[in-house]
Coordinates of C-alpha atoms in Angstrom, one line a residue:
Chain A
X1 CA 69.1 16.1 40.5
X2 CA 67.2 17.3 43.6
X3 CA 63.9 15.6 44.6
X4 CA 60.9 17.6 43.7
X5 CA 59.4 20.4 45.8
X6 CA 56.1 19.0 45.1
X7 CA 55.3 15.9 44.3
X8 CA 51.8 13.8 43.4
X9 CA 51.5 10.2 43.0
X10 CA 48.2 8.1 42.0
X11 CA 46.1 10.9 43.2
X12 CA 42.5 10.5 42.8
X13 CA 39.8 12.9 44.2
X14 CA 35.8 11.4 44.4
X15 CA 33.2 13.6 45.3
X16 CA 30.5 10.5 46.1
X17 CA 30.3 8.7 42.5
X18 CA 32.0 11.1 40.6
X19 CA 35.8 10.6 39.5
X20 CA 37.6 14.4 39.5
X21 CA 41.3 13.6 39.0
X22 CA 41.9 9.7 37.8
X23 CA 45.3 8.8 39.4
X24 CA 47.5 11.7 38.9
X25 CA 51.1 11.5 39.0
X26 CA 53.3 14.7 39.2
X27 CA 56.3 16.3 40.0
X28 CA 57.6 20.0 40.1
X29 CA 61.0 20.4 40.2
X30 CA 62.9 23.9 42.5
X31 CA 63.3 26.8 41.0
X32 CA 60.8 26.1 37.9
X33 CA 57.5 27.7 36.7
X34 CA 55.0 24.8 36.0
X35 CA 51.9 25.6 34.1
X36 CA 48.9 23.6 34.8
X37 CA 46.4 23.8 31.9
X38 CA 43.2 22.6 31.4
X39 CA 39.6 23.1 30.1
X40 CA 36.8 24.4 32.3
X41 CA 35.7 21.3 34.9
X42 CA 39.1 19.4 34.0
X43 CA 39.8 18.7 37.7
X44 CA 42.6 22.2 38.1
X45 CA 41.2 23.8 41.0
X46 CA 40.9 20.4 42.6
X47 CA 44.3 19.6 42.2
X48 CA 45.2 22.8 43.4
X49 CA 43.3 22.6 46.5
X50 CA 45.3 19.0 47.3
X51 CA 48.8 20.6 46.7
X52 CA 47.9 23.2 49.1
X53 CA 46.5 21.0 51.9
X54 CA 43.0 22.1 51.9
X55 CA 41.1 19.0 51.3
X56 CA 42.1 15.4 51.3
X57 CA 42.1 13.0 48.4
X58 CA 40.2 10.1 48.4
X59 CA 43.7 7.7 47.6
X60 CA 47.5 8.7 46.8
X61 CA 49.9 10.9 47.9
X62 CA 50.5 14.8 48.0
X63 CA 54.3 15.7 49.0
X64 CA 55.4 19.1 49.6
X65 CA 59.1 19.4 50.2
X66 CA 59.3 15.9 50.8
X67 CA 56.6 15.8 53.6
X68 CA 53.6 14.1 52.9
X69 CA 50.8 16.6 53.6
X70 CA 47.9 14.2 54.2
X71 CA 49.6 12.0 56.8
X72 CA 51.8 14.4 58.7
X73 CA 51.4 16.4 62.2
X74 CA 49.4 19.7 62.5
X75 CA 52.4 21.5 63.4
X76 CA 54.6 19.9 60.4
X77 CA 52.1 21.0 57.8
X78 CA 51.8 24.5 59.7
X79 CA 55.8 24.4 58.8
X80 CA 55.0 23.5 54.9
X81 CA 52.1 26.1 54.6
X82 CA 55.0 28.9 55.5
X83 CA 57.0 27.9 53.0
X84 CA 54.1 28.6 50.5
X85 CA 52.5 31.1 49.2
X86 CA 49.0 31.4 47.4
X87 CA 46.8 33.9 45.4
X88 CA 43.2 32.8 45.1
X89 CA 41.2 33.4 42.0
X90 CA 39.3 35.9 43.5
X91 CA 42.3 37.5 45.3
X92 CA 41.0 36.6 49.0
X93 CA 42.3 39.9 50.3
X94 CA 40.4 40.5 53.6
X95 CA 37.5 43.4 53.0
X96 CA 37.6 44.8 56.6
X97 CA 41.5 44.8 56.6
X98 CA 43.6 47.6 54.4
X99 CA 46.1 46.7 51.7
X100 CA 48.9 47.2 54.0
X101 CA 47.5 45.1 56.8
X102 CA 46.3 42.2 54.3
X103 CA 50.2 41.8 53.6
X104 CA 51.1 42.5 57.4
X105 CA 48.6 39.9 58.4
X106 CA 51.0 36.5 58.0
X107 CA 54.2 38.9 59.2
X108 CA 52.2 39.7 62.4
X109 CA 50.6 36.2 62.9
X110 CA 53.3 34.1 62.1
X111 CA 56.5 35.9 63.4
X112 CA 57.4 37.8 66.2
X113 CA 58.8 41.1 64.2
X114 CA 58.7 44.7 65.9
X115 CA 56.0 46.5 64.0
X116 CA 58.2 48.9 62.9
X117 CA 60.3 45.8 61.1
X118 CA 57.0 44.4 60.0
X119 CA 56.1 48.2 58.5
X120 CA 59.2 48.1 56.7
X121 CA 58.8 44.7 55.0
X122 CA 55.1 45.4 53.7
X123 CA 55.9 48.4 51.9
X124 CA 59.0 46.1 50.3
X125 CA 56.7 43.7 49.0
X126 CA 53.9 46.3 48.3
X127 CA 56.9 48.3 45.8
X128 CA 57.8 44.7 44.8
X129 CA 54.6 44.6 42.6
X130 CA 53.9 48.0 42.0
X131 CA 51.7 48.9 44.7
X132 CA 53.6 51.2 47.1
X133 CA 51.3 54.2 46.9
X134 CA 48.0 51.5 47.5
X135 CA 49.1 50.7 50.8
X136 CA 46.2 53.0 52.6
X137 CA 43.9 51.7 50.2
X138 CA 41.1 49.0 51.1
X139 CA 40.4 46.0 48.8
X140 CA 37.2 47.3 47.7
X141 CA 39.3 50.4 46.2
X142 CA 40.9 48.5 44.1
X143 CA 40.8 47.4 40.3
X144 CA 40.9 43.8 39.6
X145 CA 44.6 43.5 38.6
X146 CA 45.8 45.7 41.8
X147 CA 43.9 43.3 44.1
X148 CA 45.8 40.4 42.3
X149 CA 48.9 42.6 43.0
X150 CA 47.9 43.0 46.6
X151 CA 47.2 39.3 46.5
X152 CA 50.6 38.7 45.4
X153 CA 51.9 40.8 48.2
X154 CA 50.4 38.9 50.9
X155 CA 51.6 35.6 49.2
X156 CA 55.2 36.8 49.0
X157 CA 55.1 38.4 53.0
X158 CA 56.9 35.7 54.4
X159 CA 59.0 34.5 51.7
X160 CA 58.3 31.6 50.5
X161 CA 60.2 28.9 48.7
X162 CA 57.0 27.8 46.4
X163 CA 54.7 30.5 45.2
X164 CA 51.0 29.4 43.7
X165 CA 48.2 31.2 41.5
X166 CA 45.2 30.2 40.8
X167 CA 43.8 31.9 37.7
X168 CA 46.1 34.5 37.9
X169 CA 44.8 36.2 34.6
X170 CA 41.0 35.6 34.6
X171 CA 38.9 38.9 34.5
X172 CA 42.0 40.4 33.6
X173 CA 42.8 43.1 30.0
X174 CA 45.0 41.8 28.3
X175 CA 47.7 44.8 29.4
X176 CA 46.9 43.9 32.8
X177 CA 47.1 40.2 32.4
X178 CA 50.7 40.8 30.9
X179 CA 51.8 43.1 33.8
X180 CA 51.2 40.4 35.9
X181 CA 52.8 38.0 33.7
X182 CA 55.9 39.8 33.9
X183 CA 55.2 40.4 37.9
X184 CA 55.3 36.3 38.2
X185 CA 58.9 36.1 35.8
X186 CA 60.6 39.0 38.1
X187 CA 59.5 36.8 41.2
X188 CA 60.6 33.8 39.5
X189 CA 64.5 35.6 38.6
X190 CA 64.4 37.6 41.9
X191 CA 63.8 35.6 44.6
X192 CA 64.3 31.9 43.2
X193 CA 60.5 30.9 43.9
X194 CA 59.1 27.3 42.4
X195 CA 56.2 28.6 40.8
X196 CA 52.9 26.5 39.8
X197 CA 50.2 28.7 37.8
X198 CA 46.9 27.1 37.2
X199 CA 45.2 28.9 34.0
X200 CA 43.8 28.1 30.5
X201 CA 44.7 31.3 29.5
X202 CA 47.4 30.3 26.5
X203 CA 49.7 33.5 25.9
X204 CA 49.8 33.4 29.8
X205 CA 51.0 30.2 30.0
X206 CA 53.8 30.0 27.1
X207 CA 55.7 33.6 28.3
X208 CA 55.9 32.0 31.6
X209 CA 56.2 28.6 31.7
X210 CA 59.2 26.5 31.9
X211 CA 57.5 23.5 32.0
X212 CA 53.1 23.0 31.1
X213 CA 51.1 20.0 32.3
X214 CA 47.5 19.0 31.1
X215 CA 44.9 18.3 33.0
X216 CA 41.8 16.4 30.8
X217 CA 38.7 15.1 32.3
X218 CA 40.6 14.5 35.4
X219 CA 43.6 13.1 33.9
X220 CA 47.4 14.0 33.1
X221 CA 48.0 14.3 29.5
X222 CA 50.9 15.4 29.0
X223 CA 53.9 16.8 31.4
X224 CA 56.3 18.8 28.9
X225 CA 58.6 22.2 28.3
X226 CA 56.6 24.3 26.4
X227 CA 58.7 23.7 22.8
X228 CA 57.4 20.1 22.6
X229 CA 53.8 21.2 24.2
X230 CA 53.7 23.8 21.5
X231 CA 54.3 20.9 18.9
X232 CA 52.6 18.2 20.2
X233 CA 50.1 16.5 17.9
X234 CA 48.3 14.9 21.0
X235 CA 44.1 15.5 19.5
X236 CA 43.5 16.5 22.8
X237 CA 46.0 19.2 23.2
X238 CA 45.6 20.4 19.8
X239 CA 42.3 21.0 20.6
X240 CA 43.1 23.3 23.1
X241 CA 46.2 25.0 21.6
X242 CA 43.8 25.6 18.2
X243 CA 40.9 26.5 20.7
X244 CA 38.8 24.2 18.8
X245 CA 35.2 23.7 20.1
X246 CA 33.7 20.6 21.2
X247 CA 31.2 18.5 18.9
X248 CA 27.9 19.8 19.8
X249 CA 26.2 16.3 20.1
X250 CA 23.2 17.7 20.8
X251 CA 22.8 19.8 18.3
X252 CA 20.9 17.4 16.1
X253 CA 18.1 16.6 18.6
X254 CA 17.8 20.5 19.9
X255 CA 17.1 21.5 16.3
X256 CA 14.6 18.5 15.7
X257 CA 12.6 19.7 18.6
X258 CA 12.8 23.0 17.1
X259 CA 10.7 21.9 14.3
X260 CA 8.6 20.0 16.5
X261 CA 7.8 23.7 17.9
X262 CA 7.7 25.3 15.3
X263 CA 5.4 22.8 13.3
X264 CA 8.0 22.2 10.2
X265 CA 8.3 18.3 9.0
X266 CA 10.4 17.0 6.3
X267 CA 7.9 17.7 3.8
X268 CA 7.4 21.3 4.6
X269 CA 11.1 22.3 4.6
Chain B
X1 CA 10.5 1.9 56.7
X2 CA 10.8 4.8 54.3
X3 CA 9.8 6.7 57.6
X4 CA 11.7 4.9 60.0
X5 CA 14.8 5.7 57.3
X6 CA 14.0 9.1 57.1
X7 CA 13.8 9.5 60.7
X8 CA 16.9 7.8 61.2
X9 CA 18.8 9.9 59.1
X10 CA 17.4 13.1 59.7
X11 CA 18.6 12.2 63.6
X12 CA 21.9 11.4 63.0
X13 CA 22.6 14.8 61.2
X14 CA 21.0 15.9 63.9
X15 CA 24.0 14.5 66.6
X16 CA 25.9 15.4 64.1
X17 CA 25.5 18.8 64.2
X18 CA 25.8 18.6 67.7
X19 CA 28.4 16.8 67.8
X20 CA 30.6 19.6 65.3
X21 CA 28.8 22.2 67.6
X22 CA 30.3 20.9 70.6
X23 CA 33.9 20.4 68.9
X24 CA 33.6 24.1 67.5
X25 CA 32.9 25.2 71.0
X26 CA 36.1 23.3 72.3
X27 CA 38.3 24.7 70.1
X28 CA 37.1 28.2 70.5
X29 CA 37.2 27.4 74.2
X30 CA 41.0 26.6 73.8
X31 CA 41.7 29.2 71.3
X32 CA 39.9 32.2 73.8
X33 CA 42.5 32.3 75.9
X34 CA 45.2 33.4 72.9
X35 CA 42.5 36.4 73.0
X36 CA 43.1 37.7 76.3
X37 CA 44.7 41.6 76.4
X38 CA 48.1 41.0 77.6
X39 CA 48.5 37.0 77.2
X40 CA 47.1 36.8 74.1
X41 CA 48.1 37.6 70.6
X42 CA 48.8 40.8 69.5
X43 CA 45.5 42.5 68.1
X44 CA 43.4 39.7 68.9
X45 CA 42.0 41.7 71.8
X46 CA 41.2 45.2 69.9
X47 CA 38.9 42.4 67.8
X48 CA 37.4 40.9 70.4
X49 CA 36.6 45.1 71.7
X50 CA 35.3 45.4 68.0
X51 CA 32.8 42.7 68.6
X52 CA 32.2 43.6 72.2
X53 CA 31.1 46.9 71.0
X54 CA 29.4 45.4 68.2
X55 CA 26.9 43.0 70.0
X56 CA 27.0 45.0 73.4
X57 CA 26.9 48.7 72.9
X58 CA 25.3 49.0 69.5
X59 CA 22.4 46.3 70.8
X60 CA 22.0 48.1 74.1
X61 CA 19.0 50.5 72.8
X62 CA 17.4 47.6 71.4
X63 CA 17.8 45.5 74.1
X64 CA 16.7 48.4 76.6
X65 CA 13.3 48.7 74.9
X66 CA 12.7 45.6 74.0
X67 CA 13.1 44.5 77.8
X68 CA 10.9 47.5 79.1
X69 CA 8.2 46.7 76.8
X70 CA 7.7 42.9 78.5
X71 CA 8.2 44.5 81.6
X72 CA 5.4 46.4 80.9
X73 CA 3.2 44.1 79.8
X74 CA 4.1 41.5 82.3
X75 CA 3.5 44.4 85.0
X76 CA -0.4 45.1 83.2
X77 CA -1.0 41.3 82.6
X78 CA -0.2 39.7 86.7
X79 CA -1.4 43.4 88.0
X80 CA -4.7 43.0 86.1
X81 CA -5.0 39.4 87.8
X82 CA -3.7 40.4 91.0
X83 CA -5.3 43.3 91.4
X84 CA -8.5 41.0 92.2
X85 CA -6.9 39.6 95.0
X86 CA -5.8 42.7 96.5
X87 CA -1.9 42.1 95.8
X88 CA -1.0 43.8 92.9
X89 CA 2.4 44.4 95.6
X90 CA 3.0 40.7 94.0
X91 CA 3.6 42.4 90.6
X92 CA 6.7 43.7 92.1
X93 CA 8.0 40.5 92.9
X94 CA 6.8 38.5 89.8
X95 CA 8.4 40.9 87.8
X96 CA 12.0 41.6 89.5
X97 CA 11.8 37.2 89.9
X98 CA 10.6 36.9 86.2
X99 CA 13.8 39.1 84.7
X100 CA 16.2 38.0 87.2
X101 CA 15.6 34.4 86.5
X102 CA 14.0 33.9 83.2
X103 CA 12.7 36.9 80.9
X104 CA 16.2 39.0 80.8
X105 CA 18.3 36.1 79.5
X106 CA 15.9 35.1 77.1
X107 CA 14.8 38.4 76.0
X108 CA 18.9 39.5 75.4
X109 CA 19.8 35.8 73.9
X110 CA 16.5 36.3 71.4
X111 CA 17.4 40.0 70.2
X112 CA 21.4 39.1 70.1
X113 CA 20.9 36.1 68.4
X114 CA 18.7 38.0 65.6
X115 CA 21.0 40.7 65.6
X116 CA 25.1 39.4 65.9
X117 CA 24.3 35.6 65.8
X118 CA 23.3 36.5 61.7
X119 CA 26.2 39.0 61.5
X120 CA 28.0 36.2 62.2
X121 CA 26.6 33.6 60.2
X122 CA 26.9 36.0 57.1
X123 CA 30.5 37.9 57.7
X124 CA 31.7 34.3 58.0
X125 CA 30.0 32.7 55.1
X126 CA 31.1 36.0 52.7
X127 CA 34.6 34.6 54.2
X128 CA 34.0 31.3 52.9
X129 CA 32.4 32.3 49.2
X130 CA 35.4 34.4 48.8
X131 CA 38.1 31.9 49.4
X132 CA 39.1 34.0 52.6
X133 CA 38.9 31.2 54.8
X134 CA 40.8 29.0 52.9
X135 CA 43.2 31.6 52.3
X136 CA 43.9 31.7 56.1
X137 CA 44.3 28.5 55.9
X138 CA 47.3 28.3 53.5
X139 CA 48.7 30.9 55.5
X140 CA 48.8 28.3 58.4
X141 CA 46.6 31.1 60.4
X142 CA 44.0 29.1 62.2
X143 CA 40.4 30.4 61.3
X144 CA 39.4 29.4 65.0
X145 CA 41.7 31.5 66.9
X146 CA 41.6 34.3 64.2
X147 CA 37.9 34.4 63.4
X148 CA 36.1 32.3 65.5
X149 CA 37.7 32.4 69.2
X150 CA 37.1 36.8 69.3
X151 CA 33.5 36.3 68.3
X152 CA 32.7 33.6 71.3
X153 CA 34.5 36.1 73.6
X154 CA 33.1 38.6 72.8
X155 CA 29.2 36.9 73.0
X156 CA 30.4 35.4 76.3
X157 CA 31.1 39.0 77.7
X158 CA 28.8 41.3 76.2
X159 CA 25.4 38.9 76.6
X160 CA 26.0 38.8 80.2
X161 CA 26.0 42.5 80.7
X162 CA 23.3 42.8 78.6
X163 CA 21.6 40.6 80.3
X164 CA 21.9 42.5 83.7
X165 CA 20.9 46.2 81.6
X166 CA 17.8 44.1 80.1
X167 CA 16.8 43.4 83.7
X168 CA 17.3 46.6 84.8
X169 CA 14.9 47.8 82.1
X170 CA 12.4 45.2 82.7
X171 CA 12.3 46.1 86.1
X172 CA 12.2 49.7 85.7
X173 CA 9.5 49.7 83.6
X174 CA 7.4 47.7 86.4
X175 CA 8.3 50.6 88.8
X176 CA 6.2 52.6 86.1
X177 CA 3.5 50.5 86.5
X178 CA 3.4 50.4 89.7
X179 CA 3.5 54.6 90.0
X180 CA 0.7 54.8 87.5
X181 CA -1.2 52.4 89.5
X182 CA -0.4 52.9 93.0
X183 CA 1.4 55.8 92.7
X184 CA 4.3 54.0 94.5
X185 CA 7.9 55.8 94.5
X186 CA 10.6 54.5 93.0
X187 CA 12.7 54.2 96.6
X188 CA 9.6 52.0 98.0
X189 CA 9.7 50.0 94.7
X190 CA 13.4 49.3 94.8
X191 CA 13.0 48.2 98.4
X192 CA 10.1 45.8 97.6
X193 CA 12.7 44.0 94.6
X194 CA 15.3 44.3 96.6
X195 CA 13.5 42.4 99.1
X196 CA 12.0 39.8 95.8
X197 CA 15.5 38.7 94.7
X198 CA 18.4 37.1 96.0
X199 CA 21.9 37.2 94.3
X200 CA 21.3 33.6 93.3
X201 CA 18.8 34.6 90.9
X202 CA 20.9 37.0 89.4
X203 CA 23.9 34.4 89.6
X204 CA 22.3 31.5 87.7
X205 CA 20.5 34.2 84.9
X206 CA 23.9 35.6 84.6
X207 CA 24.9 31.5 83.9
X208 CA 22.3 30.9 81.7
X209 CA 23.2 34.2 79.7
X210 CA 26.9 32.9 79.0
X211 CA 25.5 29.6 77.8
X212 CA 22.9 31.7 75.3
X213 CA 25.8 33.6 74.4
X214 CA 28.0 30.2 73.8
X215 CA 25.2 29.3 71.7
X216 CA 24.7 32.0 69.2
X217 CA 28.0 32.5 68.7
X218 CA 29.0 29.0 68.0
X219 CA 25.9 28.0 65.9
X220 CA 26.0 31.8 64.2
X221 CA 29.7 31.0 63.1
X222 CA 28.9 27.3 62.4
X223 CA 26.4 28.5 60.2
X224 CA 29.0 31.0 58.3
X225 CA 31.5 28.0 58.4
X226 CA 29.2 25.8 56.4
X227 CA 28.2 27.8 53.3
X228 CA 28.7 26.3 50.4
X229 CA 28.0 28.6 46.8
X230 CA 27.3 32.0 46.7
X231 CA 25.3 34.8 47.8
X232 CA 22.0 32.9 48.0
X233 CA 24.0 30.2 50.4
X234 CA 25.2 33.3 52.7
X235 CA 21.5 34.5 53.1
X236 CA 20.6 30.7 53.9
X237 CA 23.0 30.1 56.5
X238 CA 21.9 33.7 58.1
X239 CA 18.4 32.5 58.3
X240 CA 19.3 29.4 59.7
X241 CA 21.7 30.6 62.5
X242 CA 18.9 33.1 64.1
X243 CA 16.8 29.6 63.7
X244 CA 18.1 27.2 65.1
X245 CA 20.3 29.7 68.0
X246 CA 16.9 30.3 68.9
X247 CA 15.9 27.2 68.9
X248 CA 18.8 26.0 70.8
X249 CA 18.3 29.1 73.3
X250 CA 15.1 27.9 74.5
X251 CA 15.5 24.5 74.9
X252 CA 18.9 25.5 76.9
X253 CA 16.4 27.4 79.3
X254 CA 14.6 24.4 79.6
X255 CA 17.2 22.3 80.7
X256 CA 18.9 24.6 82.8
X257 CA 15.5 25.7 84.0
X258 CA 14.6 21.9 84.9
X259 CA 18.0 21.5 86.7
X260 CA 18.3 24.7 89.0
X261 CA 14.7 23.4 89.6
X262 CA 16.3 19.8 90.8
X263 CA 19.0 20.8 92.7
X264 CA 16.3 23.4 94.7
X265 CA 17.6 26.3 93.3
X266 CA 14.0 28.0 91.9

């Protein structure tokens, strides 16, 4: 079996006195679509943020192809970020830049293709997800899931070997939501992309997962193809899969102040 | 020893502040020259133009006023005085010294620093709130040389021509003083300032102007770099850049002020 494209080991991220991921271990395997749920504040975006290089964790390791991205050179995590591609939540598509020259932006920076080569390849990737006739366009034209397209685009310009969303659904219809769904599968079967998804949106995560990871209160729960996720009888995970809500603890003491307000004792009521 | 804390604290964010400032400035320094038309990367250059035009030719009218107004009112102010003595010719001088010197820098750093020094505090900060820094980043494009380096040469260039069209306007407007006064014509006038300054006044303004312009584009994009949050942080950090640029500005015109004065050149 081949070593993992990425890998994380004991990796635990403080901000000052507050724990956000308690020694996480995990490893993504080529070639796979690994889902990384979790509730809102459950330490996702953070993780995210170490896989792709852009903070430092406060102890254990983040490998990327094998390189260690927190103790290598400049220049060797310059080679790592090309192999990876990333779509932000909120697209990140540059507002003074068009749609066109958003995805020519890493062809033009990073290599040293003719324009009329570089021209070619961006309307590729723009008909790769749909948006050939967009290319004009500026972000601000655009609907939510087009800019996630677009987004996409830029991600796959120089084609990468690992390919990561964040949120790829959120703000999304449910059509739209699928489309892209489907968009992430075809880039998956087409050009052999390791694919890690951060989302907590459910029907998302089982068409396109091969594998899901949990993320609770900063800590790994569960690392598991989505058959056994699906049955798991982990509290925890149920909780999520049955969108259960969590015990409102207050809710005793809000209403008693409530009646304090409002005047009401025992007796009263 | 709360105080002495406080104080203690409050000065080492101070340094550093500084101390970020100054590495900022290196790496923009070093990343400038990928910039350049022809040596440079391609496109960098038409952005650089962008800004050029931005700060220089769109804050010309400003600038152009702005200068003939204290012209004008240095002119009235030292000819009032002078005028006692019997050499309100003086005016002439104090005002073609004044700009050279002192007041066209200053007035060009103040107005550019309110004007592109917050442009650049806020594109940058929207950049930041919207993940597009970071999304450089992960493309291994380095924000410095693709955001940051343009802006600084751009400042570097267009402040110092500004700086030489406030000083023309400053000194222009003290030839209108002096014709509504004396009725003097503009060829006597020009004479008289050319006789007032020497090229080393215009050579060590011209200095100062590429430090003011160093300034408010490093703080301005500092500023934009640090934003943390949302909208309300972007207007925050704007606030801040024209603050403390200014800030920075003047007590750069001190220092430089204090040295040319030193080394005998004032």
């Amino acid at each position: 079996m081949s070593s993992p494209v990425i890998s994380l080991r004991d990796l635990v991220v403080r901000y000052g006195s507050h724990q956000v991921l308690n020694g996480v271990n995990l490893d993504v395997e080529r070639g796979e679509v690994m889902v990384l749920l979790g509730g809102s504040g459950s330490g996702k975006s953070t993780m995210l943020r170490q896989i792709i290089g852009l903070d430092r964790p406060s102890s254990g390791t983040v490998h990327v192809q094998g390189v260690d991205i927190n103790h290598c050179s400049p220049q060797e995590l310059k080679r790592i970020r090309r192999t990876m591609g990333v779509t932000f939540q909120e697209s990140a598509l540059f507002n003074s830049l068009s749609i066109e020259e958003n995805v020519a932006l890493p062809l033009r920076e990073l290599t040293t293709l003719a324009n009329p080569v570089i021209e070619i390849m961006v309307y590729m990737k723009l008909a790769a997800v749909g948006l050939g006739e967009a290319a004009k366009q500026m972000p601000q034209e655009l609907s939510g899931g087009m800019k996630k397209r677009a987004a996409v685009a830029r991600a796959i310009a120089l084609d990468p070997e690992i390919l990561i969303f964040d949120e790829p659904s959120a703000g999304l219809d449910p059509i739209v939501a699928a489309a892209l769904d489907e968009l992430i599968l075809f880039l998956k079967r087409a050009f052999r992309m390791t694919i890690l998804v951060v989302t907590h949106e459910m029907a998302s995560a089982f068409r396109i997962a091969d594998r899901l990871a949990m993320l609770h209160h900063g800590t790994l729960i569960t690392v598991d193809k989505k058959e056994s996720f699906q049955a798991s009888t982990d509290p925890r995970i149920r909780q999520f899969l049955d969108r259960c809500p969590d015990q409102m603890t207050e809710g005793a003491a809000v209403q008693q102040r409530f009646r304090e307000l409002a005047g009401l004792t025992e007796k009263t009521l | 020893m709360r105080v002495l804390e406080s104080t203690g604290n409050s000065f080492i964010r101070q340094l550093s502040y500084v101390g970020g400032l100054t590495l900022q400035f290196w790496s923009s320094l070093r990343a400038s020259t990928r910039v350049l038309p022809i040596v440079g990367k391609r496109g960098r250059w038409q952005t650089a133009m962008r800004q050029i035009i931005s700060i220089g030719v769109q804050g010309l009218p400003m600038i152009g006023i702005l200068s003939a107004c204290v012209g004008f009112i240095v002119a009235i102010q030292t000819g009032a005085e002078l005028r006692k003595y019997g050499a309100l010719q003086l005016v002439i001088s104090i005002v073609a010294v004044g700009f050279t010197r002192e007041l066209g820098p200053l007035v060009t750093a103040i107005v550019v620093s309110g004007r592109s020094g917050s442009a650049f505090s806020a594109e940058i900060g929207t950049m930041v709130a919207t993940n597009e820094i970071d999304a450089l980043r992960t493309m291994a494009i380095d924000p410095v040389e693709f955001v940051l380096a343009p802006k600084y040469l751009a400042a570097i260039i267009a402040v110092p021509c500004l700086t030489i069209m406030s000083d023309f306007f400053g000194i222009m407007a003290g030839s209108g003083f002096m014709y509504a006064t004396t009725d003097m014509g503009l060829r006597m006038y020009l004479n008289y300032v050319a006789d007032a300054i020497l090229l080393r006044d215009v050579f060590f303004g011209l200095l100062k102007s590429i430090a003011f312009g160093t300034i408010i584009a490093q703080v301005g994009c500092m500023e934009g770099l640090q934003v943390h949050g949302g909208p309300e942080a972007v207007g925050r950090s704007t606030t801040s850049a024209v603050v403390k640029s200014t800030f920075l500005v003047i007590l750069a015109d001190l220092l430089f002020t204090a040295a040319f004065y030193v080394l005998g050149a004032v």
